[in-house]
CSV table of C-alpha atoms and ligand atoms in Angstrom, one decimal:
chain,number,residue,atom,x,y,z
Q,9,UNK,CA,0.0,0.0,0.0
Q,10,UNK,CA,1.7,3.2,-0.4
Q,11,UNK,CA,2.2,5.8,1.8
Q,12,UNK,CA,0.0,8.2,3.7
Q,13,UNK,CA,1.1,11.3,1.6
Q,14,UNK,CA,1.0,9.4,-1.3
Q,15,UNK,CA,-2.6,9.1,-0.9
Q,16,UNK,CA,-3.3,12.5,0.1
Q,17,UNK,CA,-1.8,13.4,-3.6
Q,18,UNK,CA,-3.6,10.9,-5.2
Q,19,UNK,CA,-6.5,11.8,-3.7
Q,20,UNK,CA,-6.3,15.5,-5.3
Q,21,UNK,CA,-5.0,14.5,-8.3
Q,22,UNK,CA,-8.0,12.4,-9.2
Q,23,UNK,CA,-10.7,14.7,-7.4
Q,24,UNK,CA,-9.2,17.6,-9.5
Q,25,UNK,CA,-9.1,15.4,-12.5
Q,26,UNK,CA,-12.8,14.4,-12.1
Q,27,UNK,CA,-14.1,18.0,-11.2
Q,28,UNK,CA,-12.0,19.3,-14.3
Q,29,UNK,CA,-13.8,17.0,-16.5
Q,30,UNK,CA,-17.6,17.9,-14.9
Q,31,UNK,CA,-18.2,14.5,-13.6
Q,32,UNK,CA,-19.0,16.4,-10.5
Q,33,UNK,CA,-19.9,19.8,-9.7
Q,34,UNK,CA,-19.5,22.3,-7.2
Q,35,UNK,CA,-19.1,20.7,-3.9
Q,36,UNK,CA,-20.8,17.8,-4.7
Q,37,UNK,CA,-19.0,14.3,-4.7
Q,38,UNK,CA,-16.6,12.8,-2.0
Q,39,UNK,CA,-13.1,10.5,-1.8
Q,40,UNK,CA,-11.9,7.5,0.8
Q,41,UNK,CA,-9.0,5.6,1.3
Q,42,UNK,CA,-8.5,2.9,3.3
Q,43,UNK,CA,-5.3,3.4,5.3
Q,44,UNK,CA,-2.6,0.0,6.4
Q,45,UNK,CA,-3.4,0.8,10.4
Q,46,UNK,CA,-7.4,0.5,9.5
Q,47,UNK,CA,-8.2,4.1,9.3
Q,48,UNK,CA,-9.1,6.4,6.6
Q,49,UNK,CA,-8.4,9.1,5.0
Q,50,UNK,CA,-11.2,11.2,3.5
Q,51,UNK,CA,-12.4,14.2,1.6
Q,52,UNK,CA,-13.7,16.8,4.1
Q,53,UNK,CA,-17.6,18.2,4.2
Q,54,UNK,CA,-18.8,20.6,2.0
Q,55,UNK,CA,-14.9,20.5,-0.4
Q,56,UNK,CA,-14.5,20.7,-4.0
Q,57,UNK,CA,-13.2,17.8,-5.7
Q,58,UNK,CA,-11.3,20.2,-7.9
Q,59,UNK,CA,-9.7,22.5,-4.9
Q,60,UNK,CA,-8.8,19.4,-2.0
Q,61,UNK,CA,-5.8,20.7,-0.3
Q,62,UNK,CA,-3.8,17.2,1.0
Q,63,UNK,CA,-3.0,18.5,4.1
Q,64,UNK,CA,-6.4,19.4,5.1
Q,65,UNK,CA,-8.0,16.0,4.1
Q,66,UNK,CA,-9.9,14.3,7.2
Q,67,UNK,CA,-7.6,11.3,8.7
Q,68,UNK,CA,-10.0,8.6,10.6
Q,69,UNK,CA,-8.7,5.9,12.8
Q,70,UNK,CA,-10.4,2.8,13.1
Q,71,UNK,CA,-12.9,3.8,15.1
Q,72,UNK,CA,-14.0,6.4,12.8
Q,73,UNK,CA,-12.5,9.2,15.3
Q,74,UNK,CA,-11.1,12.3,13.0
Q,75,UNK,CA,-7.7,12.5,14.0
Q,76,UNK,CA,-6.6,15.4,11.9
Q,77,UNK,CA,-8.0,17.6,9.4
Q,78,UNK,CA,-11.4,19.2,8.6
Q,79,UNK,CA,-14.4,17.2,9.4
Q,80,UNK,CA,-14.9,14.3,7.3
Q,81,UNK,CA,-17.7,14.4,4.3
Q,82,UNK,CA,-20.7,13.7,5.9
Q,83,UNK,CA,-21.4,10.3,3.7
Q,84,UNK,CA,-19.0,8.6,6.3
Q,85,UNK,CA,-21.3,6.2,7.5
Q,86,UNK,CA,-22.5,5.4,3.7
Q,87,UNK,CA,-18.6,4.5,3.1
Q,88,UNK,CA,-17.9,3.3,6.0
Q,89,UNK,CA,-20.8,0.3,5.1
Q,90,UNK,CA,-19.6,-0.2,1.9
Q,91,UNK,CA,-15.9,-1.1,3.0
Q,92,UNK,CA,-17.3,-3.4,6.0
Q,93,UNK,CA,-19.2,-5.2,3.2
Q,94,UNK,CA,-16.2,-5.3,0.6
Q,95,UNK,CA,-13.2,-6.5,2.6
Q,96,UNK,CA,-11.4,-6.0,-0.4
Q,97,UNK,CA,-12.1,-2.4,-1.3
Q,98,UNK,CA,-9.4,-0.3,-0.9
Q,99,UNK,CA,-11.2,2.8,-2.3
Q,100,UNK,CA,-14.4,4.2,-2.8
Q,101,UNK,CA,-15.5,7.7,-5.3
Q,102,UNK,CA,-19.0,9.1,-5.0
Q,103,UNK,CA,-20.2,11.3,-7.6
Q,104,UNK,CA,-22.8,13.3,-9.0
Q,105,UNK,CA,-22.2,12.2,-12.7
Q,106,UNK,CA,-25.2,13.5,-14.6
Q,107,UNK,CA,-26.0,10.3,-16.7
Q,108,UNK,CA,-25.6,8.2,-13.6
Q,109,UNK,CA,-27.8,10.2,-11.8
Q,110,UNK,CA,-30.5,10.5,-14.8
Q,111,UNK,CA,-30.3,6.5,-15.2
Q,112,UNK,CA,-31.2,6.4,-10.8
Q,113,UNK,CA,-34.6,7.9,-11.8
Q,114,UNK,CA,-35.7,6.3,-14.7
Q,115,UNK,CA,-38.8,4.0,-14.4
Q,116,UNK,CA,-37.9,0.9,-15.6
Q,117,UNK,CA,-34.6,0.6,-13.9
Q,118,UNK,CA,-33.6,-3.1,-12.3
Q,119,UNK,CA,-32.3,-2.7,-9.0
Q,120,UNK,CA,-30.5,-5.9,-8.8
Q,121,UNK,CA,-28.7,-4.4,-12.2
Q,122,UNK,CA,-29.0,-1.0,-12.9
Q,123,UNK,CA,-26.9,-1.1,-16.7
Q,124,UNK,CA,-27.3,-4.3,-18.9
Q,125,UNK,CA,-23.6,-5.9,-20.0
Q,126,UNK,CA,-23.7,-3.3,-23.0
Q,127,UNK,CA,-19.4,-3.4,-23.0
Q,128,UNK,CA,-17.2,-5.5,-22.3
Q,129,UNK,CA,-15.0,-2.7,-20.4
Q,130,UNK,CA,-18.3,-2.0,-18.2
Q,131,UNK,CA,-18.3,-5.8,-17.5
Q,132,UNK,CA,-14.6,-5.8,-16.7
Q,133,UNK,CA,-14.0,-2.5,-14.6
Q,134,UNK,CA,-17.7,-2.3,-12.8
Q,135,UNK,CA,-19.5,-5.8,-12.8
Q,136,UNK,CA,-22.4,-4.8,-12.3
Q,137,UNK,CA,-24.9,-2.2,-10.2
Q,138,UNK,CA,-27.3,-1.9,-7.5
Q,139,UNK,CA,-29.7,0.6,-7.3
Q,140,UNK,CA,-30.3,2.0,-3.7
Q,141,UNK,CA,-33.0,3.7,-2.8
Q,142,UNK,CA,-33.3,7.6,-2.0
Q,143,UNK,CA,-32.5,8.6,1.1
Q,144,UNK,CA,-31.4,12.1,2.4
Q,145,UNK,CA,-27.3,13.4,1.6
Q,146,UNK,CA,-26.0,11.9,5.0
Q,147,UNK,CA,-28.5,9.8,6.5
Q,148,UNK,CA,-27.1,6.7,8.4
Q,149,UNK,CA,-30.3,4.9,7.1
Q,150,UNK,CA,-28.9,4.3,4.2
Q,151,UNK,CA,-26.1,1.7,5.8
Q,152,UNK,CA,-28.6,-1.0,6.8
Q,153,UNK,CA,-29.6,-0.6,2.7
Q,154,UNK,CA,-25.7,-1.0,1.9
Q,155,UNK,CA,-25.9,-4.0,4.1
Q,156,UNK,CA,-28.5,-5.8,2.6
Q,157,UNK,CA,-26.6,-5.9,-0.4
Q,158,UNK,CA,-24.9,-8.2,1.6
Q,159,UNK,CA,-21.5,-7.5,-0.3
Q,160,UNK,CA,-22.4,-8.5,-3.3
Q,161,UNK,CA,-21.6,-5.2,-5.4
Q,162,UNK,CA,-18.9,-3.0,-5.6
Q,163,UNK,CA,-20.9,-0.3,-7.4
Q,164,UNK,CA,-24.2,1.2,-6.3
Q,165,UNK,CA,-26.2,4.1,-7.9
Q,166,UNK,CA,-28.4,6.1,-5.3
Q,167,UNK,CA,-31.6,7.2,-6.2
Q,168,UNK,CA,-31.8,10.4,-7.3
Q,169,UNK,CA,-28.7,11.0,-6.0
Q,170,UNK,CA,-25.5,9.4,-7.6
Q,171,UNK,CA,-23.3,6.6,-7.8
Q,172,UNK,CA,-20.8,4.7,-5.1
Q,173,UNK,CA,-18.0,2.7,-6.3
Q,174,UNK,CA,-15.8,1.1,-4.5
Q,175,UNK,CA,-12.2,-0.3,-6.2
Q,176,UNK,CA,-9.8,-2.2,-4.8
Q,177,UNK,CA,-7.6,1.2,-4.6
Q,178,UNK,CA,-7.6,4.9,-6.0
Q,179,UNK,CA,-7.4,4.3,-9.5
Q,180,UNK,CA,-9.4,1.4,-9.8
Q,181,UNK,CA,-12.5,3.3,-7.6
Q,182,UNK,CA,-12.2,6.1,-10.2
Q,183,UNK,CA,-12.2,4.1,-13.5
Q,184,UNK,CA,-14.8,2.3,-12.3
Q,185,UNK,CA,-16.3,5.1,-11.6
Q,186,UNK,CA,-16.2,6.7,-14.5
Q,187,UNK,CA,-16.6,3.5,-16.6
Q,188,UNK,CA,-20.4,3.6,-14.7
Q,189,UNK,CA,-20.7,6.8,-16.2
Q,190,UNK,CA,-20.1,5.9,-19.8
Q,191,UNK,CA,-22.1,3.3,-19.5
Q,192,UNK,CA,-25.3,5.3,-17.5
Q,193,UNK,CA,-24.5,7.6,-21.0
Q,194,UNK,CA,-24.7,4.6,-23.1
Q,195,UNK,CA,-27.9,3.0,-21.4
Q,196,UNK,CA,-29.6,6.6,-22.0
Q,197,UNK,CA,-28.4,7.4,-25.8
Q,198,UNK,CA,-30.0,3.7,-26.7
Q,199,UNK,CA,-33.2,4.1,-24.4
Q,200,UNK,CA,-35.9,2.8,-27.4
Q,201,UNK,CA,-33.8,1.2,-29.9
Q,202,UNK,CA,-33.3,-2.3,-28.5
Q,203,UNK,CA,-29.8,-2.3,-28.6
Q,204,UNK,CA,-28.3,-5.8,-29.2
Q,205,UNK,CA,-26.7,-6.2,-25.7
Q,206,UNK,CA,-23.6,-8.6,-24.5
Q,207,UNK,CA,-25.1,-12.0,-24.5
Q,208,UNK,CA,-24.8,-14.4,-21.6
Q,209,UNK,CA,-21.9,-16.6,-22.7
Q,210,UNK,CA,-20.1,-13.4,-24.0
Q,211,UNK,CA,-20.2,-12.0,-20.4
Q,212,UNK,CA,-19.2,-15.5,-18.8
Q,213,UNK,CA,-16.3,-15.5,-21.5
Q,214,UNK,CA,-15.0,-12.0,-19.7
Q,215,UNK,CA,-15.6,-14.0,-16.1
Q,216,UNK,CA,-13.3,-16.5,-16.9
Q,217,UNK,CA,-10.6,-14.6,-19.3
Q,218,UNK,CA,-10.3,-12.1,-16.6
Q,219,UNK,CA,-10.6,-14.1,-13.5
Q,220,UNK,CA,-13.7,-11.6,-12.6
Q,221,UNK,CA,-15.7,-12.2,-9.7
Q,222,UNK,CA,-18.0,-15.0,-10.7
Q,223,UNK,CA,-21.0,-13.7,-9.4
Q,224,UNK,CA,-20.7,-11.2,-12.2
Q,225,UNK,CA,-22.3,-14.1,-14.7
Q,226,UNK,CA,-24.5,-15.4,-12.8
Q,227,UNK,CA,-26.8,-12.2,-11.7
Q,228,UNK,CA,-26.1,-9.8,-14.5
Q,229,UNK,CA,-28.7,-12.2,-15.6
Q,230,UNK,CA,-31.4,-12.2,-13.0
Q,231,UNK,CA,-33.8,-9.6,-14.3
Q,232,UNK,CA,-37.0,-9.9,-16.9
Q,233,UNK,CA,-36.1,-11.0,-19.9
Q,234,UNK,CA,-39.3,-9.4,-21.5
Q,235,UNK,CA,-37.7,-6.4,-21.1
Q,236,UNK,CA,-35.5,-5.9,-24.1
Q,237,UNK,CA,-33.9,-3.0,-22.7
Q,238,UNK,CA,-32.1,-5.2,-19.9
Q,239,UNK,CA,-32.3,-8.4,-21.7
Q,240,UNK,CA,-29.2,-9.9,-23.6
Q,241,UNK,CA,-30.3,-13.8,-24.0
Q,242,UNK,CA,-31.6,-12.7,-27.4
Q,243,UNK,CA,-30.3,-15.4,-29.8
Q,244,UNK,CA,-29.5,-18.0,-26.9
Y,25,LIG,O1,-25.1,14.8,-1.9
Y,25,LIG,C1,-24.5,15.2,-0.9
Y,25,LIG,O2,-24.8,16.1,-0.1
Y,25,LIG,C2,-23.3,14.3,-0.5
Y,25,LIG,O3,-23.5,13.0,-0.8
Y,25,LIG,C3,-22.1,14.8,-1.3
Y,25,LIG,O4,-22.0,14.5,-2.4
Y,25,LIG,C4,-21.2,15.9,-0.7
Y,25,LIG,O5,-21.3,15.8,0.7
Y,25,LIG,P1,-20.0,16.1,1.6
Y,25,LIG,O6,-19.0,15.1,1.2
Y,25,LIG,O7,-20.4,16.0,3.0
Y,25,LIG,O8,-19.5,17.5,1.1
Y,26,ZN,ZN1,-23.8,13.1,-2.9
């Protein structure tokens, strides 16, 4: 892992990079890192992505106690959930991505997969999505939700609100993040066509090639199939 002012770079590098590039605006969006001694690091409340200063970032211990720092963005408890459920993650990026967010509201959204396997990269980098449903910026409700997901995902799309990704570090939280996005884009630029989606032995062929979590085959596929818009057995 590297070290503690490594991260705190890293961490304003890619908030900068991700403002600059209007994946999320104003003071919306926030940043965590999982630290070696079992704290955090994370973006403080009410920051800009595009303005983070590193010494000023909010460092957690274990417990969740700020040790230095501003105070800590207050979707701690939502990030905080998501790493006890991914022992693995190493990262996680929350945004307010526009096509993201518009994908969260539309009607015939599956929760237990928000975007169909339209790319192989989305496959690859994301897995797939849960959708969560709305709850205020900052409510601690929202961690029994994160829970029920029982670990399963490493990506989750708030209602109304915006996506969560967790990665198994920096980079990999942000690509995936912004992998979601392209894909939310994607889902929203072929709304109506029937686009012809990955089909179920093309995702399984990714699973294996890439040593991908194998859950990733078997539920990408566990929504209605009479919906053509998240249906890719077509020709099976
Ligand atoms: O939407 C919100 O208010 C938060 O989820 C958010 O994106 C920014 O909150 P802070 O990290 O507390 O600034
Ligand atoms: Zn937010």
């Amino acid at each position: 892992m590297s070290n503690e002012s490594d991260l705190r770079e890293s961490i304003c590098l890619f908030g900068r990079s991700l403002f600059d590039r209007g994946l999320t605006a104003g003071s919306s969006g926030n940043i965590s890192v999982r630290l070696s001694d079992g704290g955090w690091l994370t973006t403080p409340t009410n920051s800009s992505l595009g303005f983070l200063d590193p010494a000023r970032l909010s460092r957690l211990d274990a417990d969740g106690r700020l040790v230095s720092g501003d105070a800590p963005t207050k979707e701690l408890p939502l990030h905080s959930a998501l790493y006890a459920t991914r022992k693995d993650a190493g990262a996680i990026v929350h945004l307010h991505s526009t096509h993201s967010v518009a994908v969260s509201m539309l009607p015939d959204v599956n929760p237990a997969e928000v975007l169909p396997p339209m790319t192989a990269y989305y496959v690859m980098r994301v897995g797939r999505t849960a959708l969560v449903p709305y709850y205020r910026p900052g409510d601690p409700a929202v961690v029994d939700a994160i829970r029920g997901l029982a670990g399963k995902y490493s990506a989750v799309l708030l209602a109304n609100h915006g996506p969560v990704v967790a990665g198994k570090d920096l980079e990999a939280a942000v690509y995936a993040t912004e992998e979601l996005e392209e894909t939310a884009k994607l889902r929203l630029l072929l709304h109506g066509l029937n686009p012809r989606l990955l089909t179920r032995a093309q995702v399984r062929d990714l699973v294996t090639h890439f040593k991908l979590d194998e859950a990733i085959g078997e539920d990408m596929h566990d929504h209605d199939c009479s919906n053509p818009h998240n249906c890719s057995h077509k020709g099976e």
